[in-house]
Structure formats: C-alpha cells, structure tokens
Coordinates of C-alpha atoms in Angstrom, one line a residue:
X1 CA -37.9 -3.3 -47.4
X2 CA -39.8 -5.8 -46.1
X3 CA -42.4 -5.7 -43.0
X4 CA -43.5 -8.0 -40.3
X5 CA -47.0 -6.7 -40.1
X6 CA -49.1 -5.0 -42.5
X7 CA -49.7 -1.2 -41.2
X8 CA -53.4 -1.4 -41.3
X9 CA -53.2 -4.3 -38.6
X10 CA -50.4 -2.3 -36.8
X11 CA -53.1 0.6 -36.4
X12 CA -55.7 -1.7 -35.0
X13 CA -53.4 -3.1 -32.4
X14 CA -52.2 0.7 -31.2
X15 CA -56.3 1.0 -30.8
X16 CA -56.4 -1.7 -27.8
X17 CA -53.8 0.4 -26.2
X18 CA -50.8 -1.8 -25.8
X19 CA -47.7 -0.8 -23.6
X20 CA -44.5 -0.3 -26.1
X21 CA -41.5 -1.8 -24.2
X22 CA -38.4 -0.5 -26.2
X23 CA -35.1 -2.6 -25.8
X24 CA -32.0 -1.0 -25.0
X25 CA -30.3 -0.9 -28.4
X26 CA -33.5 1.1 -29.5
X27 CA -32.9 3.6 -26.8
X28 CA -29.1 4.2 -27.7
X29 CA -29.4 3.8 -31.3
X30 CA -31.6 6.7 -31.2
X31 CA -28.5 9.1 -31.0
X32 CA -27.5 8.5 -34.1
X33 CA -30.2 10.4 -35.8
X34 CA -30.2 14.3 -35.9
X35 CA -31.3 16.0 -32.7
X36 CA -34.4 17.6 -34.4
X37 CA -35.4 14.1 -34.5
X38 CA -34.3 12.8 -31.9
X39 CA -36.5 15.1 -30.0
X40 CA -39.4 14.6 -31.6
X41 CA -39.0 11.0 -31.3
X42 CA -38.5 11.2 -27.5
X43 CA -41.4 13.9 -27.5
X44 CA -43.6 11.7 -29.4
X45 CA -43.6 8.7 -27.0
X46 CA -43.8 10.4 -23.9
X47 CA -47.2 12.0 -25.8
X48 CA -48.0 8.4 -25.9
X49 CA -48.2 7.4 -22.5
X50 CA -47.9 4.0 -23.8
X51 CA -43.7 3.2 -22.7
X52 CA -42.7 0.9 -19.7
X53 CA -39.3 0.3 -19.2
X54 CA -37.8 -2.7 -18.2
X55 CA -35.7 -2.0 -14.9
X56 CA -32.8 -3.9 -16.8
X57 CA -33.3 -1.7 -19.8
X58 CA -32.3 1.1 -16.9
X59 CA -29.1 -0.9 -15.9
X60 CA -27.9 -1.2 -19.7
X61 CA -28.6 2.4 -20.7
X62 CA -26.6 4.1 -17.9
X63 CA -23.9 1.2 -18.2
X64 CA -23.4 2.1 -21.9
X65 CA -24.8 5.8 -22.8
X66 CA -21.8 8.1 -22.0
X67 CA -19.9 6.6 -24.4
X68 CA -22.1 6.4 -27.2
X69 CA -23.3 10.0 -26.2
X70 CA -20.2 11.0 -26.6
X71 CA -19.4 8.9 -29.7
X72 CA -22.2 10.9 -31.6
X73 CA -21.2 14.1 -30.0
X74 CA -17.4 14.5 -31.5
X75 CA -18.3 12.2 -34.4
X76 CA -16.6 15.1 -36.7
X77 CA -13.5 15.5 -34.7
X78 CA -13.3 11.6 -34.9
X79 CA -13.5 11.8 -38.7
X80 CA -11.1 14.5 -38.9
X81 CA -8.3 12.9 -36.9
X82 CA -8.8 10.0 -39.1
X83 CA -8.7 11.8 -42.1
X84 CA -5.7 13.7 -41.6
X85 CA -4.1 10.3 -40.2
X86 CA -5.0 9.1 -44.1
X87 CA -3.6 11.8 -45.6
X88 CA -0.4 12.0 -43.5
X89 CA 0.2 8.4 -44.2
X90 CA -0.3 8.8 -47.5
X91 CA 1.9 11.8 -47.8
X92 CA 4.4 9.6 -45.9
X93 CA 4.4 6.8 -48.2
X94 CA 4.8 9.0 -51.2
X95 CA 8.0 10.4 -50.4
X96 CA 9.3 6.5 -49.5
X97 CA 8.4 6.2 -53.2
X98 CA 10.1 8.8 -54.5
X99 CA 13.1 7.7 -52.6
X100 CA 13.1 4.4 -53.3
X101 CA 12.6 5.6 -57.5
X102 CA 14.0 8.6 -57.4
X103 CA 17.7 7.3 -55.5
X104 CA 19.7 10.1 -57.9
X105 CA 18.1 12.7 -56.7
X106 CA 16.7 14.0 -60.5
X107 CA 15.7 18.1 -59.7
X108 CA 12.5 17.3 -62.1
X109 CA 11.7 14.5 -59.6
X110 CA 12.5 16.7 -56.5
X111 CA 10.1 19.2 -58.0
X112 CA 7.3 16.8 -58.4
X113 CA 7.8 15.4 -55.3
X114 CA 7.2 18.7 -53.4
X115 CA 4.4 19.5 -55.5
X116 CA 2.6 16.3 -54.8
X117 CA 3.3 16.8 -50.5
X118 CA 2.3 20.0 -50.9
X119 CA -1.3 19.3 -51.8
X120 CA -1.4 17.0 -49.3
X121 CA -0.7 19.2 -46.8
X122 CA -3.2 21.9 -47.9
X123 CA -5.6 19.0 -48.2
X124 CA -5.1 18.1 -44.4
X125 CA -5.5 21.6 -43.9
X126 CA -8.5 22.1 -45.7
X127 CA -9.9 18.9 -44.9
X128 CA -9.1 19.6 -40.4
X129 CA -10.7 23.2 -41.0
X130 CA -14.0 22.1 -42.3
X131 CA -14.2 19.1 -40.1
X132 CA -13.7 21.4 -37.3
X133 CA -16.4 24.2 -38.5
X134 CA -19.0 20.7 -39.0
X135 CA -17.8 19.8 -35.2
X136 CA -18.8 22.9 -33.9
X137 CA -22.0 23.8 -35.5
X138 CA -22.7 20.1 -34.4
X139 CA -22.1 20.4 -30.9
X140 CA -24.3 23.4 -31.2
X141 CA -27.4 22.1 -32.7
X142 CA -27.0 19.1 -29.9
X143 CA -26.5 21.8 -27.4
X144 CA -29.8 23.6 -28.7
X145 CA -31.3 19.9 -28.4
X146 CA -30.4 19.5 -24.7
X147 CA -27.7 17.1 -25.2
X148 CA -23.9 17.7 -24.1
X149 CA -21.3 15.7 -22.8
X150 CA -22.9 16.1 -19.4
X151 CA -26.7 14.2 -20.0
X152 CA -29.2 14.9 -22.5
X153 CA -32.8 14.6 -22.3
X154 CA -33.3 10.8 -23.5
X155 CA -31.3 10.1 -20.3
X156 CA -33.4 12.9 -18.4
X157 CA -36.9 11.2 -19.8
X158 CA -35.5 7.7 -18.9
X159 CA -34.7 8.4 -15.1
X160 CA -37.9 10.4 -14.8
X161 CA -39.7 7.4 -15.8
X162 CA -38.1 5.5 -13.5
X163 CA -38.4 7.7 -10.5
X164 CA -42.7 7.5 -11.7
X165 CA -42.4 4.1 -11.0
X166 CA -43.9 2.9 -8.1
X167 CA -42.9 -1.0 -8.7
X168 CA -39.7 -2.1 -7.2
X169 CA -36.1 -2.1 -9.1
X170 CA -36.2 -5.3 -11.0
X171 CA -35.6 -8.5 -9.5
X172 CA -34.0 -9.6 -6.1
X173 CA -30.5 -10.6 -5.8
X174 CA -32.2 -14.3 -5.2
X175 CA -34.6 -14.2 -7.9
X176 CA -31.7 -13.0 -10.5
X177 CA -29.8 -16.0 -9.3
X178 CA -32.8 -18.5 -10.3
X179 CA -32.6 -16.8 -13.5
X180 CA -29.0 -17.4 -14.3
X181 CA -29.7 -20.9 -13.3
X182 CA -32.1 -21.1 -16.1
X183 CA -30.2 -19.3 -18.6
X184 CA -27.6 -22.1 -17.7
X185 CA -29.9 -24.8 -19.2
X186 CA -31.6 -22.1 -21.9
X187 CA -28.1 -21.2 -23.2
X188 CA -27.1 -24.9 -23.3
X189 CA -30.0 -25.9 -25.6
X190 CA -29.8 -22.7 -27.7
X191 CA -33.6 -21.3 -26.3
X192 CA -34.4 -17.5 -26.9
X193 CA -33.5 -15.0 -25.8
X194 CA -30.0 -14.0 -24.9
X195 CA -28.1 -17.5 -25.7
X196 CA -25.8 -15.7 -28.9
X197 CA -24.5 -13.8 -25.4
X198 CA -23.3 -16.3 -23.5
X199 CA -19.4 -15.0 -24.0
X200 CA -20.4 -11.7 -22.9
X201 CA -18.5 -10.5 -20.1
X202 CA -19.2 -9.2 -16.4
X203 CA -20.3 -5.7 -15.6
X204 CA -18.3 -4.0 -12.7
X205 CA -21.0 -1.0 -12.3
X206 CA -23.5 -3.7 -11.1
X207 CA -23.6 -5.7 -8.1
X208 CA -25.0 -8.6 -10.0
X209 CA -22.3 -8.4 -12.3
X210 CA -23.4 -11.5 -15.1
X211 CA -23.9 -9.6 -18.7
X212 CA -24.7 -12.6 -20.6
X213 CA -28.1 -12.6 -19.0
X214 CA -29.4 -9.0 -19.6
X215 CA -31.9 -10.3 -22.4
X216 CA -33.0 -12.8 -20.2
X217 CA -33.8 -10.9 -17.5
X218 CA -35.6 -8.3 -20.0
X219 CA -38.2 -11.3 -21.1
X220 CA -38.6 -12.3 -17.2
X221 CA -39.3 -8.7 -16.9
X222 CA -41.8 -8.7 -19.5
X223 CA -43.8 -11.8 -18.3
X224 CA -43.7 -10.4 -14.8
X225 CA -45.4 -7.5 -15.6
X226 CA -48.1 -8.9 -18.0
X227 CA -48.6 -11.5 -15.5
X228 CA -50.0 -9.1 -13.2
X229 CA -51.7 -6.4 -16.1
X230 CA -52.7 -8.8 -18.8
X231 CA -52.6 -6.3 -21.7
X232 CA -51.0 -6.6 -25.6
X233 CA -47.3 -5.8 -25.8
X234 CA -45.4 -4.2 -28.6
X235 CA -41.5 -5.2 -28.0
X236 CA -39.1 -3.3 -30.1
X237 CA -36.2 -4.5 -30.8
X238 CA -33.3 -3.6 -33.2
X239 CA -31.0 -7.3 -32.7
X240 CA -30.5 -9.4 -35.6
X241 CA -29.7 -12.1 -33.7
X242 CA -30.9 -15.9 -34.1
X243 CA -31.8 -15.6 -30.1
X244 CA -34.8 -13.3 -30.6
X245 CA -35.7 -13.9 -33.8
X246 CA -36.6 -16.6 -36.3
X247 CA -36.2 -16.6 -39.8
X248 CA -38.8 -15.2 -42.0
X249 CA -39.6 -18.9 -44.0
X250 CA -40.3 -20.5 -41.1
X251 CA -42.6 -18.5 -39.0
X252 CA -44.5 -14.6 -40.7
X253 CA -44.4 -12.7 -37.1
X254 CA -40.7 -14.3 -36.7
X255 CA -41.1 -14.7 -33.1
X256 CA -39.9 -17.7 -31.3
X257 CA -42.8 -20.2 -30.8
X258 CA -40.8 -20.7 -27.3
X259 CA -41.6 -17.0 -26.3
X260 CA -45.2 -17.0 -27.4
X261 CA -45.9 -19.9 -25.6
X262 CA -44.4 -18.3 -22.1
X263 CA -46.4 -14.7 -23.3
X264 CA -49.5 -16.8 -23.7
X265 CA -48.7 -18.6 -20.2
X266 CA -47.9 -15.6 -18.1
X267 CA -50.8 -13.6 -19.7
X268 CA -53.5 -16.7 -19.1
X269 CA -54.1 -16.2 -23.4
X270 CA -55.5 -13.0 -22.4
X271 CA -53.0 -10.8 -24.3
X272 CA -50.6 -11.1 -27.5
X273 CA -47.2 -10.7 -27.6
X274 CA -45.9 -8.2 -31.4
X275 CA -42.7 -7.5 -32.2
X276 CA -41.3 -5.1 -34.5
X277 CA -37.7 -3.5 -35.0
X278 CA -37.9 0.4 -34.4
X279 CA -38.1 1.3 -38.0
X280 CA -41.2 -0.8 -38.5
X281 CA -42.9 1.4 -35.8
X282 CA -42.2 4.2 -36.9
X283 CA -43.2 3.8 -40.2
X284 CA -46.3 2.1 -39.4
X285 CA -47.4 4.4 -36.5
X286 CA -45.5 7.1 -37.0
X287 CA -48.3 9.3 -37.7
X288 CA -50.3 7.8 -35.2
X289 CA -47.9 8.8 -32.3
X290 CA -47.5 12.1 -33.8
X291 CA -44.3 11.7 -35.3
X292 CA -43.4 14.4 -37.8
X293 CA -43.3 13.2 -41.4
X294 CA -39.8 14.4 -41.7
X295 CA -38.4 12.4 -38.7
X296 CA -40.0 9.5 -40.1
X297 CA -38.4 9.5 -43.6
X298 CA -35.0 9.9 -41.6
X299 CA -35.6 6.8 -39.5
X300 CA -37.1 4.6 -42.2
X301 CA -34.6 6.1 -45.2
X302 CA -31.8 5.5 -43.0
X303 CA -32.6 1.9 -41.6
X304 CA -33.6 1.0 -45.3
X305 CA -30.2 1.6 -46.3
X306 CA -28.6 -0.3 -43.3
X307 CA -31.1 -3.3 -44.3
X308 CA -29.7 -2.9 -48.3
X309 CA -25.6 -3.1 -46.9
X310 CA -26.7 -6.0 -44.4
X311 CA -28.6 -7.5 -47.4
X312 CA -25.4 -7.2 -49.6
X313 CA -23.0 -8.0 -47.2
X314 CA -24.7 -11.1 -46.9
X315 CA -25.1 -12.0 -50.1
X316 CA -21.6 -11.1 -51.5
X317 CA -19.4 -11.6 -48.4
X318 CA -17.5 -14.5 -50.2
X319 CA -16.7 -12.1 -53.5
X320 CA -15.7 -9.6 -50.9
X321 CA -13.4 -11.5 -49.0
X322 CA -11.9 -13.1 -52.5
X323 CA -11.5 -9.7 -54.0
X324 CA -9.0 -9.1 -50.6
X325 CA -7.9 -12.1 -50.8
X326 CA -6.3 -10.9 -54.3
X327 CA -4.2 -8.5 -52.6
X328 CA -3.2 -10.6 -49.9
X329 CA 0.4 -12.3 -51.1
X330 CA 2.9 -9.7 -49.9
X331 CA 1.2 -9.4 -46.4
X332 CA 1.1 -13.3 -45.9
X333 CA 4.9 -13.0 -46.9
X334 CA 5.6 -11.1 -44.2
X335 CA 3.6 -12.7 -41.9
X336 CA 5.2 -16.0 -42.7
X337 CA 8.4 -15.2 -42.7
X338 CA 8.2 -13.9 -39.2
X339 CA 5.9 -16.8 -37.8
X340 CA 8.3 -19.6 -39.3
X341 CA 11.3 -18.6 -37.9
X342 CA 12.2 -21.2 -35.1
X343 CA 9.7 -23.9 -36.1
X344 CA 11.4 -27.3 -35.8
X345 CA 11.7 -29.0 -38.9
X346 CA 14.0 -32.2 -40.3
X347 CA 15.6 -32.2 -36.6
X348 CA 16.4 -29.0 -36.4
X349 CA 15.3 -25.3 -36.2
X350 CA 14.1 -23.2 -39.1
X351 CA 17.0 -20.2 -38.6
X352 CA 16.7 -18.5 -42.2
X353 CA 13.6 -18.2 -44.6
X354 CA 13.6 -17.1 -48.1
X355 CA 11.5 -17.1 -51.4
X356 CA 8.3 -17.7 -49.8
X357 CA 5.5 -18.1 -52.8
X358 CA 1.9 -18.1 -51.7
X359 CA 0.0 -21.4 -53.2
X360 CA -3.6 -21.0 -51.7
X361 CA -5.5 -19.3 -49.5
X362 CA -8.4 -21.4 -48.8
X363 CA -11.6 -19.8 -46.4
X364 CA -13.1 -22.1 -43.7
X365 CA -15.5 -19.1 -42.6
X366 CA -16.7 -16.0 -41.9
X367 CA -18.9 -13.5 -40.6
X368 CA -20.0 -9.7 -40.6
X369 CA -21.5 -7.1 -38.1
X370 CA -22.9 -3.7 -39.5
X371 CA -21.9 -1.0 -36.8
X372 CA -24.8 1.3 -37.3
X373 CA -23.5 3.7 -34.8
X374 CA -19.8 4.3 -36.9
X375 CA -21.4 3.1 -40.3
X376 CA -18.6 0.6 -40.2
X377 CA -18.8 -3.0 -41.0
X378 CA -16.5 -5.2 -39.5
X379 CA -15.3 -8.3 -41.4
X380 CA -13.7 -11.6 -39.9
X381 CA -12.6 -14.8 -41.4
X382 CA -10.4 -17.6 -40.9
X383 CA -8.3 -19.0 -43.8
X384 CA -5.8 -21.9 -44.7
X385 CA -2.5 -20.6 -46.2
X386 CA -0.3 -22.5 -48.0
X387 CA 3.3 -21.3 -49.3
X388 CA 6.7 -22.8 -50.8
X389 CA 9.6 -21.2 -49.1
X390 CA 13.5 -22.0 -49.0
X391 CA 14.6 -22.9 -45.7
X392 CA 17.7 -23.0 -43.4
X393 CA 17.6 -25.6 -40.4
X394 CA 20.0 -25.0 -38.0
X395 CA 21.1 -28.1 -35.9
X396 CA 24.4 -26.5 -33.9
X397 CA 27.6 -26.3 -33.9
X398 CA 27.4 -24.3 -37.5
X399 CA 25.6 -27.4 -38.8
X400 CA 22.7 -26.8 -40.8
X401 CA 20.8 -27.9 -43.5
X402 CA 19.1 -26.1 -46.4
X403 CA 15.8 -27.3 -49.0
X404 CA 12.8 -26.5 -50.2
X405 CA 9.3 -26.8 -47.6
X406 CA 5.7 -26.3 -47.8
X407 CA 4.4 -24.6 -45.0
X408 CA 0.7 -24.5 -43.8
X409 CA -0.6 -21.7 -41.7
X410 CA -4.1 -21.5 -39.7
X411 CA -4.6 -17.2 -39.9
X412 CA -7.7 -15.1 -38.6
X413 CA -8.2 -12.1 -40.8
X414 CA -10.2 -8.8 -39.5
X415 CA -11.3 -5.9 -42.1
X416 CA -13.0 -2.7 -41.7
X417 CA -14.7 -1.4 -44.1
X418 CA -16.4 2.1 -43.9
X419 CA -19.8 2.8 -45.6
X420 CA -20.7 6.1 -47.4
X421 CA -24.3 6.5 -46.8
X422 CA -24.8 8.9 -50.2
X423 CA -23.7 6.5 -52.5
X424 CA -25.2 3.5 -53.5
X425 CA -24.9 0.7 -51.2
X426 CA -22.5 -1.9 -53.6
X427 CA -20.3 1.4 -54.2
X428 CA -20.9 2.5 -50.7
X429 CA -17.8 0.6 -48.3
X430 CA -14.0 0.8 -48.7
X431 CA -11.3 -0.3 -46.5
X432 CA -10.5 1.7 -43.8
X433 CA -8.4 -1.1 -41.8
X434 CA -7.2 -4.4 -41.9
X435 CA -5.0 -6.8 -39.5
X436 CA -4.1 -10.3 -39.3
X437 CA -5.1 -11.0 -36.1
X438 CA -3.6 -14.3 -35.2
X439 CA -1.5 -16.8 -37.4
X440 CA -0.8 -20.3 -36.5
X441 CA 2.1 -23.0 -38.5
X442 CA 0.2 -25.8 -38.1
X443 CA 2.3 -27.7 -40.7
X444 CA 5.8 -27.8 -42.4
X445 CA 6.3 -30.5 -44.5
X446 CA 10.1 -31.3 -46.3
X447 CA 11.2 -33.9 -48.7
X448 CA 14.4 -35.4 -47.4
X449 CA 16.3 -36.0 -50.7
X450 CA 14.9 -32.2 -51.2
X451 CA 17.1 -30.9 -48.7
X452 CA 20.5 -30.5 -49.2
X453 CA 22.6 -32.8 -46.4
X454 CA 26.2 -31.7 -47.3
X455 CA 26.6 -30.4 -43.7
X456 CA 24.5 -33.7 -42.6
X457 CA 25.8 -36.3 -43.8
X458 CA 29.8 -35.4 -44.2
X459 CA 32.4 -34.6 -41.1
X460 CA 32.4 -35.1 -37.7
X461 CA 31.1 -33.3 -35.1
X462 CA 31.3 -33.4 -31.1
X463 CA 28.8 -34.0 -29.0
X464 CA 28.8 -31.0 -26.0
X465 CA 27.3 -33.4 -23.4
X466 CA 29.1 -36.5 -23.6
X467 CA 31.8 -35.5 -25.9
X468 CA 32.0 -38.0 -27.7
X469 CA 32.8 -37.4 -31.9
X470 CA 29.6 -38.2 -34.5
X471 CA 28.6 -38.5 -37.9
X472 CA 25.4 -37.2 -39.4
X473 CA 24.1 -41.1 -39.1
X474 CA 24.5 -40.4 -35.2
X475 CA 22.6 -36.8 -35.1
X476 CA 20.0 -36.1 -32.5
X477 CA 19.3 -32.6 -33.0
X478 CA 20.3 -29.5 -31.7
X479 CA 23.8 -30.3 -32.1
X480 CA 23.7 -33.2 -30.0
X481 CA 24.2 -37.0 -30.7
X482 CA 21.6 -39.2 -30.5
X483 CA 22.3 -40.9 -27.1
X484 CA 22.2 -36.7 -25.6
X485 CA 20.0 -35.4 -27.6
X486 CA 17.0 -36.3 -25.1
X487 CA 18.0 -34.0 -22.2
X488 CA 17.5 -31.1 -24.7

C-alpha cells in the first residue's frame, strides 16, 4: 500500500502540535470496525487533545449516524435474512426444475427431489440459528462498548466536544448563502472541493437545506479557523473523489494546488495544510497517539484490503463486466420482447415479437463504488444492444404485416457484487444482485422486400373516417387511408 508521507516526517509534524480535523466519513466509517477498537480509537484521540470539529462535520454526523449505527448493529440479522432469502429461492427454483424435467412424475425423481429440499431447508435452519447466536453475542459486545440502538459513545464524545466549544455554530444563514454562491461558480469550473456533489440532494433536518455544499462549507470552516490560530492542520479524509484529491503523478502530497494556495492565504504562509486518509494516520502515528498495536493492524489490514478490491476493480472492471456480459442473452430477450411491443415500425405497430437473437452488446461506460460499510461493490454501465427478431406490425382492421428487423436498444445495467474479506481479493466478490435498470429502443430498422406485404398490398379495406374503400398503395397507417390517417 502505498503512503502519502513517509512516517518519520509524519512524526515530526505531530511534534509542532497540529489540530487533526477528521471529516465526516472518518467519523462514521469508524463503526465498522469492532467495538474494542473502536474504543480505543475514540479513547486515543480524545488523549490527544489535538481534534476540532468542523460545525458542519456536526450537522452531517447526526444527519447520517442512526442509520449507519444501526446498519453495523443488526449487520448479522441483515446477513441472515439474506441468506435464507438465497437459499429459499434456490430451493424454489429447484423444484421448477424438477417439474419442468421430471413432468411424469418418476418416484426415483420424486425421491431426489425431496432429498435435495430437504437439505435446503436444514441449511436455512442451520444457517438462521447461527446467524442469530453471531447477532446476539454482537449486540452484546457493542452493548459492553456503550453502543446500542439508542447513542453510543462516538456520538456522546462528538456532542461533548461541541458543547466545549465556545465558538459559535458554524456560519450565519447570510454567510452560508455567499458560499453557495461560490460553490455556484466552483462547481461550474470543476474547483475542489465538493464539485463531484453537485447532484446531491437537500437535507430536510436542516434549515439551510443545500447538501451539495457540505464539503464546501467544511474547507470555509477550516480557513476560518486557521485564519484566526495560524497553526499546521492534519485533514483526514477517507473520499476518493477527484474534488479533494489529485492524482498521485501529478502532484506527491496529492492536494489540490487550489486548496494550498487558500491554506497559505488564510494562514498568512504561517502554517501547512497535510492530508492523509485515516488508515495513513493510524499507521503512521498510531503509536504516537497511543493506539493499541492490535487496533492498528485491524484499521490498516482492513483498509489495505479495501485499497487491493478498489485497485482490482479498477483495473479489471471491463473483464468483469464482459464475463456478465456472457450470461446476458436470455435476460436481454426478455427485456426486448417486453420493451418492443408497440414501437411503430413500417407504418404500423409492432403487436407480436418472436425469435429475438442477440447480435452485440457493445459498452459505452462504466463505473464502480466500493461500499466499505456492506463490503459491497456496486457496478453500473451503459451498453448498446443489438438483436434480430421476427416481427408482427399491426396496421387495423386485421391488417398486418410480418418480417424480419434489427432492433437497437440504449440499456443501463446495475450489479452488486459482495466481497468476502477472507479470501483473496480476485476470488473475493460474487454476484449478489443484478437489474436492468432502464432500457430504451432507440432504433428499429426493416427491409421492405423483407417483410412480407400479402395483407399490404392485396384487398381492400375501408377507411373508418371517411369511409371510403383503399388498397395498400392508399394506406396511412393505423388502418386509416392516407387522406385520414393524419388526425390519428
């Protein structure tokens, strides 16, 4: 794993006594570790007397820590409803198998068939027992940790901090709106931090309700306060995102030039700005703070192995997306045939689809997001389809047309994939779910002398509007003639 600083010059910068700010994903992504842990952690920096907290830090925590709190807390019952929802399906599929092979009801069949649910059913069993047993000896180390449904003691430490304060709460309602006015212009050029936020929504449990600022208003916070202290500021942050940091090849520290400058401003160039994610910290001071060696190979084991699947994911997110891509033909039937049904095509309304073949599925893009909290990552991509189907085009009137069409198809594409911390990381995710989220025809394209015309081109047919008699020469559609067919 690779390090923004060396520790040595870490060390020497804890000497000048900095203030560690910690961002709010720092804070919350701390209840994912074990509650011996996390208390030590917590216990550690409050030895420190080295933490100030952002007043917007505040605001984001309480928005956001009751569910994560209680995320973490019945993480086992969570996995065992979803287990036993695996197994049930599967058990449910099985016996749709052995119906659909087993139609004359063979007694050796029958046999295996009840053999095979019930294991399943004793593996639910087994499985919803011992998921229940880890739930509550779970609970009951968190309990012995101070932390239940009801608070826990990070949220106790961060409100007793904030009652120790003796500066105001954050900004004024006028000086927040000056700063949404410049994240206006900062979002528009792309200028750290906060612009990957901009489609963030509102936040009803605040009377300044604009999200998409938060980071902002963390930074403003930041200047603010070393405008008045001067002193060297460690910022720990866990984001990946391009709006706080910059690529390793083009600057070492990977801070935005843009945010040193307004440290250096705010500060007169009497302080520097470090920032580190939280497993960098901890590794390099660690000790320093009093952090037990044990909690520190947690942290630093654990984020090593999120950096290896974020590494991989990265580097083999095409393979991964071809390799479901593979399996994808008899979904995109489906999907076809629904969406197709009722697109106009050779004057007339696609009313039956059949024999659909799937010719290409070409990507345009996609992205991933590691969800450290669930150890899921979440997959999207957009992809071209392309397929060969037989048709029906209704026109009215039991006129209708049949052929051969190609059809084109814009879809979006979103995959879960679960990730087994024990194993190694490219054995380490399988799919837990996967949806098309949205599919588009953008295209149907025919050959005429492809499509047969027997009900087209031969008899006559009466017009409903004007009721006049017409050949298929005369057809405008909908069974209408081509003088009516414009008020349809």
């Amino acid at each position: 794993m690779k390090y923004i600083y060396k520790k040595s010059d870490m060390i020497n910068i804890l000497k000048s006594n900095p203030v560690i700010i910690m961002d709010t994903n720092v804070w919350l992504d701390l209840y994912s570790l074990s509650p011996e842990t996390i208390s030590d952690v917590v216990e550690a920096i409050d030895r420190s007397n080295l933490i100030w907290i952002p007043h917007q830090v505040f605001i984001e925590f309480h928005r956001r820590v009751k569910d994560v709190r209680e995320r973490n807390l019945k993480r086992y019952d969570l996995l065992k409803e979803e287990v036993c929802d695996v197994i049930s399906k599967a058990n449910n599929q099985i016996t749709s198998l052995f119906n659909t092979y087993n139609k004359h009801k063979l007694m050796d069949i029958i046999t295996l068939q009840k053999e095979i649910e019930d294991f399943l059913r004793e593996a639910s069993k087994k499985a919803k027992n011992s998921l229940m047993d880890t739930q509550v000896n779970h609970e009951k180390e968190m309990k012995a940790n101070s932390i239940s449904m009801d608070g826990d003691f990070i949220e106790d430490y961060l409100l007793a901090i904030k009652e120790d304060y003796s500066e105001s709460n954050g900004f004024s309602v006028m000086q927040l709106l000056e700063i949404y006015e410049e994240g206006e212009k900062r979002y528009k050029y792309k200028i750290p931090p906060g612009f990957t936020d901009l489609k963030k929504g509102t936040d009803s449990s605040s009377e300044i309700p604009e999200r998409k600022y938060g980071d902002l208003i963390i930074w403003k916070e930041i200047l603010d306060y070393v405008g008045k202290r001067p002193v060297n500021v460690i910022f720990v942050n866990n984001e990946r995102k391009s709006d706080w940091w910059v690529p390793e090849n083009i600057k070492k520290n990977r801070i935005p030039t843009v945010l040193e400058q307004e440290f250096q401003s705010a500060t007169k160039n009497q302080a520097s700005l470090y920032m580190v994610p939280f497993y960098e910290l901890v590794h390099h001071l660690g000790e320093e703070l009093y952090i037990s060696k044990n909690s520190i190979l947690e942290i630093t084991e654990k984020i090593a192995f999120i950096s290896d699947v974020n590494k991989y994911f990265k580097e083999n997110l095409n393979t991964i997306i071809q390799n479901y891509k593979d399996s994808l033909s008899d979904k995109m039937t489906t999907e076809l045939s629904i969406n197709a049904l009722g697109e106009y095509v050779a004057g007339g309304n696609i009313d039956e689809i059949d024999d659909i073949e799937i010719t290409g599925i070409k990507t345009l893009n996609e992205h991933f997001e590691f969800d450290t909290s669930d150890f899921e990552v979440n997959v999207a991509f957009q992809a071209e389809v392309t397929a060969n189907a037989n048709v029906v085009v209704y026109w009215g009137k039991e006129n209708n047309t049949s052929g051969l069409v190609e059809i084109k198809a814009l879809c979006e594409f979103g995959l879960v994939y679960t990730i087994d911390y024990t194993k190694e990381v490219m054995n380490s995710y399988s799919i837990y779910d996967e949806d098309v989220t949205s599919i588009k025809i953008t295209k149907i394209i025919f050959d005429e002398y492809q499509l047969d015309g027997e009900n087209f081109d031969e008899g006559e047919y009466t017009c409903p509007d004007c009721g006049r008699a017409y050949s298929g020469e005369d057809d405008g559609g909908n069974g209408f003639c081509v003088n009516c067919a414009w008020n349809h």
